[in-house]
mmCIF file of C-alpha atoms in Angstrom:
data_model
loop_
_atom_site.group_PDB
_atom_site.id
_atom_site.type_symbol
_atom_site.label_atom_id
_atom_site.label_comp_id
_atom_site.label_asym_id
_atom_site.label_seq_id
_atom_site.Cartn_x
_atom_site.Cartn_y
_atom_site.Cartn_z
ATOM 1 C CA MET A 1 -0.016 0.148 0.136
ATOM 2 C CA THR A 2 1.165 3.573 -0.529
ATOM 3 C CA GLN A 3 -0.034 6.827 1.353
ATOM 4 C CA THR A 4 0.619 10.336 1.190
ATOM 5 C CA TRP A 5 0.943 12.253 4.956
ATOM 6 C CA GLU A 6 0.842 15.895 4.550
ATOM 7 C CA ASP A 7 1.253 18.756 7.132
ATOM 8 C CA LEU A 8 2.151 16.886 9.962
ATOM 9 C CA LEU A 9 2.749 18.083 13.465
ATOM 10 C CA PHE A 10 5.170 16.151 15.915
ATOM 11 C CA ALA A 11 4.235 17.105 19.545
ATOM 12 C CA HIS A 12 5.868 15.029 21.842
ATOM 13 C CA TRP A 13 5.932 14.645 25.918
ATOM 14 C CA PRO A 14 8.082 12.512 28.183
ATOM 15 C CA VAL A 15 6.772 10.015 30.439
ATOM 16 C CA PRO A 16 7.927 7.537 32.734
ATOM 17 C CA ALA A 17 8.762 4.143 31.089
ATOM 18 C CA GLU A 18 6.982 2.358 34.090
ATOM 19 C CA ARG A 19 4.107 4.100 33.635
ATOM 20 C CA ILE A 20 3.690 3.745 29.623
ATOM 21 C CA ARG A 21 4.542 -0.359 30.245
ATOM 22 C CA GLN A 22 1.108 -1.159 31.250
ATOM 23 C CA PHE A 23 -0.162 -0.169 28.010
ATOM 24 C CA VAL A 24 2.507 -2.022 25.935
ATOM 25 C CA PRO A 25 2.128 -5.865 26.251
ATOM 26 C CA PRO A 26 5.191 -7.922 26.372
ATOM 27 C CA PRO A 27 7.261 -9.231 24.530
ATOM 28 C CA LEU A 28 7.426 -5.675 23.035
ATOM 29 C CA GLU A 29 10.017 -3.461 24.661
ATOM 30 C CA VAL A 30 9.417 0.145 25.636
ATOM 31 C CA ASP A 31 11.974 2.060 23.826
ATOM 32 C CA THR A 32 13.526 4.865 26.042
ATOM 33 C CA PHE A 33 15.631 8.235 25.166
ATOM 34 C CA ASP A 34 17.748 9.209 28.403
ATOM 35 C CA GLY A 35 15.700 7.020 30.643
ATOM 36 C CA MET A 36 12.061 8.317 29.333
ATOM 37 C CA ALA A 37 9.429 6.986 27.327
ATOM 38 C CA TRP A 38 7.645 9.413 25.056
ATOM 39 C CA ILE A 39 4.128 9.769 24.001
ATOM 40 C CA GLY A 40 3.239 11.312 20.570
ATOM 41 C CA VAL A 41 0.400 13.147 19.330
ATOM 42 C CA ILE A 42 0.665 13.553 15.513
ATOM 43 C CA PRO A 43 -2.240 15.436 13.438
ATOM 44 C CA PHE A 44 -1.957 15.238 9.600
ATOM 45 C CA GLU A 45 -3.859 15.058 6.404
ATOM 46 C CA MET A 46 -3.881 11.680 4.705
ATOM 47 C CA SER A 47 -4.232 11.085 0.839
ATOM 48 C CA GLU A 48 -3.507 9.057 -2.066
ATOM 49 C CA ILE A 49 -4.133 5.821 -0.447
ATOM 50 C CA ARG A 50 -3.697 2.770 -3.163
ATOM 51 C CA LEU A 51 -2.889 -0.927 -2.967
ATOM 52 C CA ARG A 52 0.089 -2.281 -5.040
ATOM 53 C CA PHE A 53 -0.731 -1.960 -8.783
ATOM 54 C CA LEU A 54 -4.211 -0.236 -8.243
ATOM 55 C CA PRO A 55 -5.514 3.244 -8.660
ATOM 56 C CA VAL A 56 -6.776 5.146 -5.543
ATOM 57 C CA ILE A 57 -9.182 3.583 -3.567
ATOM 58 C CA PRO A 58 -12.687 5.082 -3.890
ATOM 59 C CA TYR A 59 -14.113 7.377 -1.493
ATOM 60 C CA THR A 60 -10.567 8.112 0.270
ATOM 61 C CA VAL A 61 -10.196 11.774 -0.561
ATOM 62 C CA PRO A 62 -7.764 13.552 1.472
ATOM 63 C CA PHE A 63 -8.806 13.517 5.137
ATOM 64 C CA PRO A 64 -7.670 14.738 8.450
ATOM 65 C CA GLU A 65 -6.175 11.746 10.841
ATOM 66 C CA ILE A 66 -4.358 11.975 14.400
ATOM 67 C CA ASN A 67 -2.646 9.370 15.843
ATOM 68 C CA VAL A 68 -1.143 8.755 19.493
ATOM 69 C CA ARG A 69 1.629 6.810 20.018
ATOM 70 C CA THR A 70 4.811 5.574 21.798
ATOM 71 C CA TYR A 71 7.963 4.043 20.998
ATOM 72 C CA VAL A 72 8.939 0.316 21.257
ATOM 73 C CA ILE A 73 11.341 -2.498 20.126
ATOM 74 C CA ALA A 74 9.725 -4.746 18.093
ATOM 75 C CA GLY A 75 11.797 -7.999 16.616
ATOM 76 C CA GLY A 76 14.755 -6.242 17.432
ATOM 77 C CA LYS A 77 13.820 -3.307 15.417
ATOM 78 C CA PRO A 78 12.876 0.396 16.624
ATOM 79 C CA ALA A 79 9.029 0.894 16.043
ATOM 80 C CA VAL A 80 6.043 3.380 16.450
ATOM 81 C CA PHE A 81 3.497 1.483 18.622
ATOM 82 C CA PHE A 82 -0.140 2.904 18.204
ATOM 83 C CA LEU A 83 -1.860 3.433 21.293
ATOM 84 C CA THR A 84 -5.163 4.715 18.930
ATOM 85 C CA LEU A 85 -5.671 6.325 15.740
ATOM 86 C CA ASP A 86 -8.719 8.570 15.018
ATOM 87 C CA ALA A 87 -9.484 9.416 11.284
ATOM 88 C CA SER A 88 -12.956 11.106 9.422
ATOM 89 C CA ASN A 89 -12.908 8.835 6.416
ATOM 90 C CA PRO A 90 -15.428 5.780 7.304
ATOM 91 C CA VAL A 91 -14.014 4.006 4.259
ATOM 92 C CA ALA A 92 -10.413 4.299 5.435
ATOM 93 C CA ILE A 93 -11.138 3.213 9.221
ATOM 94 C CA ARG A 94 -12.827 -0.066 7.999
ATOM 95 C CA ALA A 95 -10.086 -0.985 5.303
ATOM 96 C CA ALA A 96 -7.266 -0.050 8.198
ATOM 97 C CA THR A 97 -9.086 -2.292 10.604
ATOM 98 C CA TRP A 98 -9.732 -4.838 8.707
ATOM 99 C CA THR A 99 -6.152 -5.286 6.603
ATOM 100 C CA TYR A 100 -4.039 -3.802 9.364
ATOM 101 C CA HIS A 101 -5.823 -4.444 12.686
ATOM 102 C CA LEU A 102 -5.096 -0.780 13.561
ATOM 103 C CA PRO A 103 -7.040 0.793 16.678
ATOM 104 C CA TYR A 104 -8.861 3.212 14.850
ATOM 105 C CA TYR A 105 -11.587 5.271 16.342
ATOM 106 C CA PRO A 106 -14.261 7.982 13.995
ATOM 107 C CA ALA A 107 -14.080 11.052 14.609
ATOM 108 C CA GLY A 108 -15.436 14.669 13.546
ATOM 109 C CA MET A 109 -12.303 16.373 12.038
ATOM 110 C CA THR A 110 -11.426 19.327 10.308
ATOM 111 C CA ILE A 111 -7.843 20.722 8.790
ATOM 112 C CA LYS A 112 -7.628 24.254 7.300
ATOM 113 C CA ARG A 113 -4.614 25.909 5.699
ATOM 114 C CA THR A 114 -4.732 29.637 7.030
ATOM 115 C CA ALA A 115 -2.671 32.481 7.136
ATOM 116 C CA ALA A 116 -1.667 31.741 10.913
ATOM 117 C CA GLY A 117 -0.701 28.326 10.319
ATOM 118 C CA ILE A 118 -2.391 24.791 9.861
ATOM 119 C CA ASP A 119 -5.814 24.942 12.232
ATOM 120 C CA PHE A 120 -6.773 21.201 13.342
ATOM 121 C CA GLN A 121 -9.638 20.243 15.373
ATOM 122 C CA SER A 122 -10.553 16.596 16.135
ATOM 123 C CA GLU A 123 -13.510 15.011 18.342
ATOM 124 C CA ARG A 124 -13.856 11.433 18.832
ATOM 125 C CA LYS A 125 -17.416 10.237 18.193
ATOM 126 C CA GLY A 126 -18.921 8.887 21.665
ATOM 127 C CA GLY A 127 -15.700 9.821 23.340
ATOM 128 C CA ALA A 128 -13.940 12.252 25.588
ATOM 129 C CA GLN A 129 -10.675 12.637 23.111
ATOM 130 C CA ARG A 130 -10.371 16.101 21.405
ATOM 131 C CA PHE A 131 -7.712 17.986 19.704
ATOM 132 C CA ASP A 132 -7.981 21.718 18.786
ATOM 133 C CA ALA A 133 -4.792 23.393 17.615
ATOM 134 C CA ILE A 134 -3.132 25.511 15.239
ATOM 135 C CA TYR A 135 0.566 25.048 13.982
ATOM 136 C CA ARG A 136 3.108 26.306 11.623
ATOM 137 C CA PRO A 137 6.718 25.814 11.120
ATOM 138 C CA VAL A 138 9.211 28.370 11.866
ATOM 139 C CA SER A 139 12.500 27.097 10.840
ATOM 140 C CA GLU A 140 14.322 25.946 7.648
ATOM 141 C CA PRO A 141 13.495 22.576 7.044
ATOM 142 C CA PHE A 142 16.380 19.967 8.025
ATOM 143 C CA THR A 143 17.252 16.193 8.160
ATOM 144 C CA ALA A 144 17.544 14.877 11.971
ATOM 145 C CA ARG A 145 20.952 13.775 12.900
ATOM 146 C CA PRO A 146 21.477 10.012 13.931
ATOM 147 C CA GLY A 147 21.830 9.974 17.687
ATOM 148 C CA SER A 148 19.743 13.043 18.134
ATOM 149 C CA ILE A 149 15.890 12.997 19.944
ATOM 150 C CA GLU A 150 14.558 14.264 16.437
ATOM 151 C CA HIS A 151 16.048 11.409 14.778
ATOM 152 C CA TRP A 152 15.055 8.854 17.496
ATOM 153 C CA LEU A 153 11.189 10.064 17.484
ATOM 154 C CA THR A 154 10.551 10.369 13.916
ATOM 155 C CA GLU A 155 13.151 7.781 11.720
ATOM 156 C CA ARG A 156 11.427 4.604 12.676
ATOM 157 C CA TYR A 157 10.360 2.387 9.861
ATOM 158 C CA ARG A 158 8.042 -0.483 11.572
ATOM 159 C CA PHE A 159 4.842 -0.203 13.383
ATOM 160 C CA CYS A 160 2.761 -2.175 15.521
ATOM 161 C CA CYS A 161 -0.279 -2.412 17.545
ATOM 162 C CA VAL A 162 -2.845 -4.615 19.425
ATOM 163 C CA CYS A 163 -5.822 -5.966 17.474
ATOM 164 C CA ARG A 164 -8.720 -4.537 19.586
ATOM 165 C CA ARG A 165 -10.791 -7.608 18.432
ATOM 166 C CA THR A 166 -8.480 -10.650 19.128
ATOM 167 C CA GLN A 167 -5.728 -8.809 21.558
ATOM 168 C CA ARG A 168 -2.803 -10.232 19.264
ATOM 169 C CA ILE A 169 -0.048 -7.945 18.612
ATOM 170 C CA TYR A 170 0.148 -7.073 14.595
ATOM 171 C CA GLY A 171 2.595 -4.901 12.696
ATOM 172 C CA GLY A 172 4.290 -4.020 9.326
ATOM 173 C CA ASP A 173 7.303 -2.346 7.620
ATOM 174 C CA ILE A 174 7.284 1.086 6.056
ATOM 175 C CA TYR A 175 9.666 3.017 4.117
ATOM 176 C CA HIS A 176 9.623 6.726 3.116
ATOM 177 C CA GLU A 177 12.321 9.372 2.361
ATOM 178 C CA PRO A 178 14.068 10.717 5.698
ATOM 179 C CA TRP A 179 11.616 13.379 7.266
ATOM 180 C CA ARG A 180 12.673 17.166 6.257
ATOM 181 C CA LEU A 181 11.668 18.457 9.961
ATOM 182 C CA GLN A 182 11.228 22.195 10.635
ATOM 183 C CA VAL A 183 10.730 23.322 14.470
ATOM 184 C CA ALA A 184 7.074 23.945 14.758
ATOM 185 C CA GLN A 185 5.261 26.707 17.285
ATOM 186 C CA ALA A 186 1.690 25.672 17.995
ATOM 187 C CA VAL A 187 -1.247 27.002 20.050
ATOM 188 C CA ILE A 188 -2.788 23.947 21.823
ATOM 189 C CA ARG A 189 -6.119 25.304 22.665
ATOM 190 C CA GLU A 190 -7.420 21.630 23.816
ATOM 191 C CA ASN A 191 -5.720 18.200 24.176
ATOM 192 C CA THR A 192 -7.028 15.079 25.947
ATOM 193 C CA MET A 193 -6.086 12.673 23.131
ATOM 194 C CA ALA A 194 -3.268 10.843 25.853
ATOM 195 C CA ASP A 195 -5.002 11.581 29.432
ATOM 196 C CA LEU A 196 -5.564 7.845 29.717
ATOM 197 C CA TYR A 197 -1.759 7.285 29.220
ATOM 198 C CA GLY A 198 0.273 9.223 32.029
ATOM 199 C CA ALA A 199 1.377 12.109 29.546
ATOM 200 C CA GLU A 200 1.076 15.470 31.588
ATOM 201 C CA MET A 201 -0.722 16.789 28.491
ATOM 202 C CA SER A 202 -1.672 20.079 30.223
ATOM 203 C CA LYS A 203 1.964 21.346 29.681
ATOM 204 C CA ALA A 204 3.318 22.234 26.314
ATOM 205 C CA PRO A 205 4.781 19.381 24.268
ATOM 206 C CA VAL A 206 8.616 19.155 25.162
ATOM 207 C CA HIS A 207 9.235 19.060 21.262
ATOM 208 C CA LEU A 208 7.203 20.107 18.518
ATOM 209 C CA HIS A 209 8.270 19.646 14.765
ATOM 210 C CA TYR A 210 6.382 19.822 11.481
ATOM 211 C CA ALA A 211 7.007 18.306 8.210
ATOM 212 C CA GLN A 212 5.425 19.191 4.898
ATOM 213 C CA GLY A 213 4.826 15.327 4.111
ATOM 214 C CA VAL A 214 5.943 12.394 2.488
ATOM 215 C CA LYS A 215 5.139 9.616 0.442
ATOM 216 C CA ALA A 216 4.933 6.135 2.271
ATOM 217 C CA TRP A 217 5.132 2.591 1.122
ATOM 218 C CA ILE A 218 3.410 0.049 3.556
ATOM 219 C CA TRP A 219 4.025 -3.465 3.700
ATOM 220 C CA ARG A 220 1.781 -6.116 4.619
ATOM 221 C CA CYS A 221 0.623 -6.232 8.173
ATOM 222 C CA ARG A 222 1.503 -9.770 10.008
ATOM 223 C CA ARG A 223 0.877 -11.260 13.291
ATOM 224 C CA MET A 224 3.937 -10.708 15.459
ATOM 225 C CA PHE A 225 3.179 -12.221 18.776
ATOM 226 C CA GLY A 226 -0.014 -14.127 20.267
#
């Protein structure tokens, strides 16, 4: 599968590893940087979803999405562990839940490009998870240096999650060009996306980065453990 991800905000907060451990099932290992685990809230717009050799999947016009994630070691490799994903497109949600076992939730969402920046709003249907922010880049683009926190947080080419239906761990590999990051500014008006996971969401993110976007190639999802 290929997808295009655009106008991403990488907002990250540190959290003690022992606090996030309860949400990361063994044998996955919570990954840490300088002794701390991290939770990321990543809003963006998704488009150009297509299976290999096929045209764009119908009814998957560009739509906003937001994921909440932490970082793990899976099969000996650094990986993104998706805690939740919210999206506004029901077709894409059903397809991703069925083929990739991802923990998606439907949400009412908007993304608007304004002179002040990217205005992003999300409210999960039937839930208390909300995100309301405006963000923009404030630096020249750069490629993260290996060994830096920026590289550790963003340059990961494996994902995994727990299937809500079976409670088994699934995962897959991803490829895209290295992120061209920019330091970001954000006014976060409301954020309850990760309240369940022990991060101090009332405080400003410790790290904020913007990326204009990439095209990603996503390999077939497979059962990793369980």
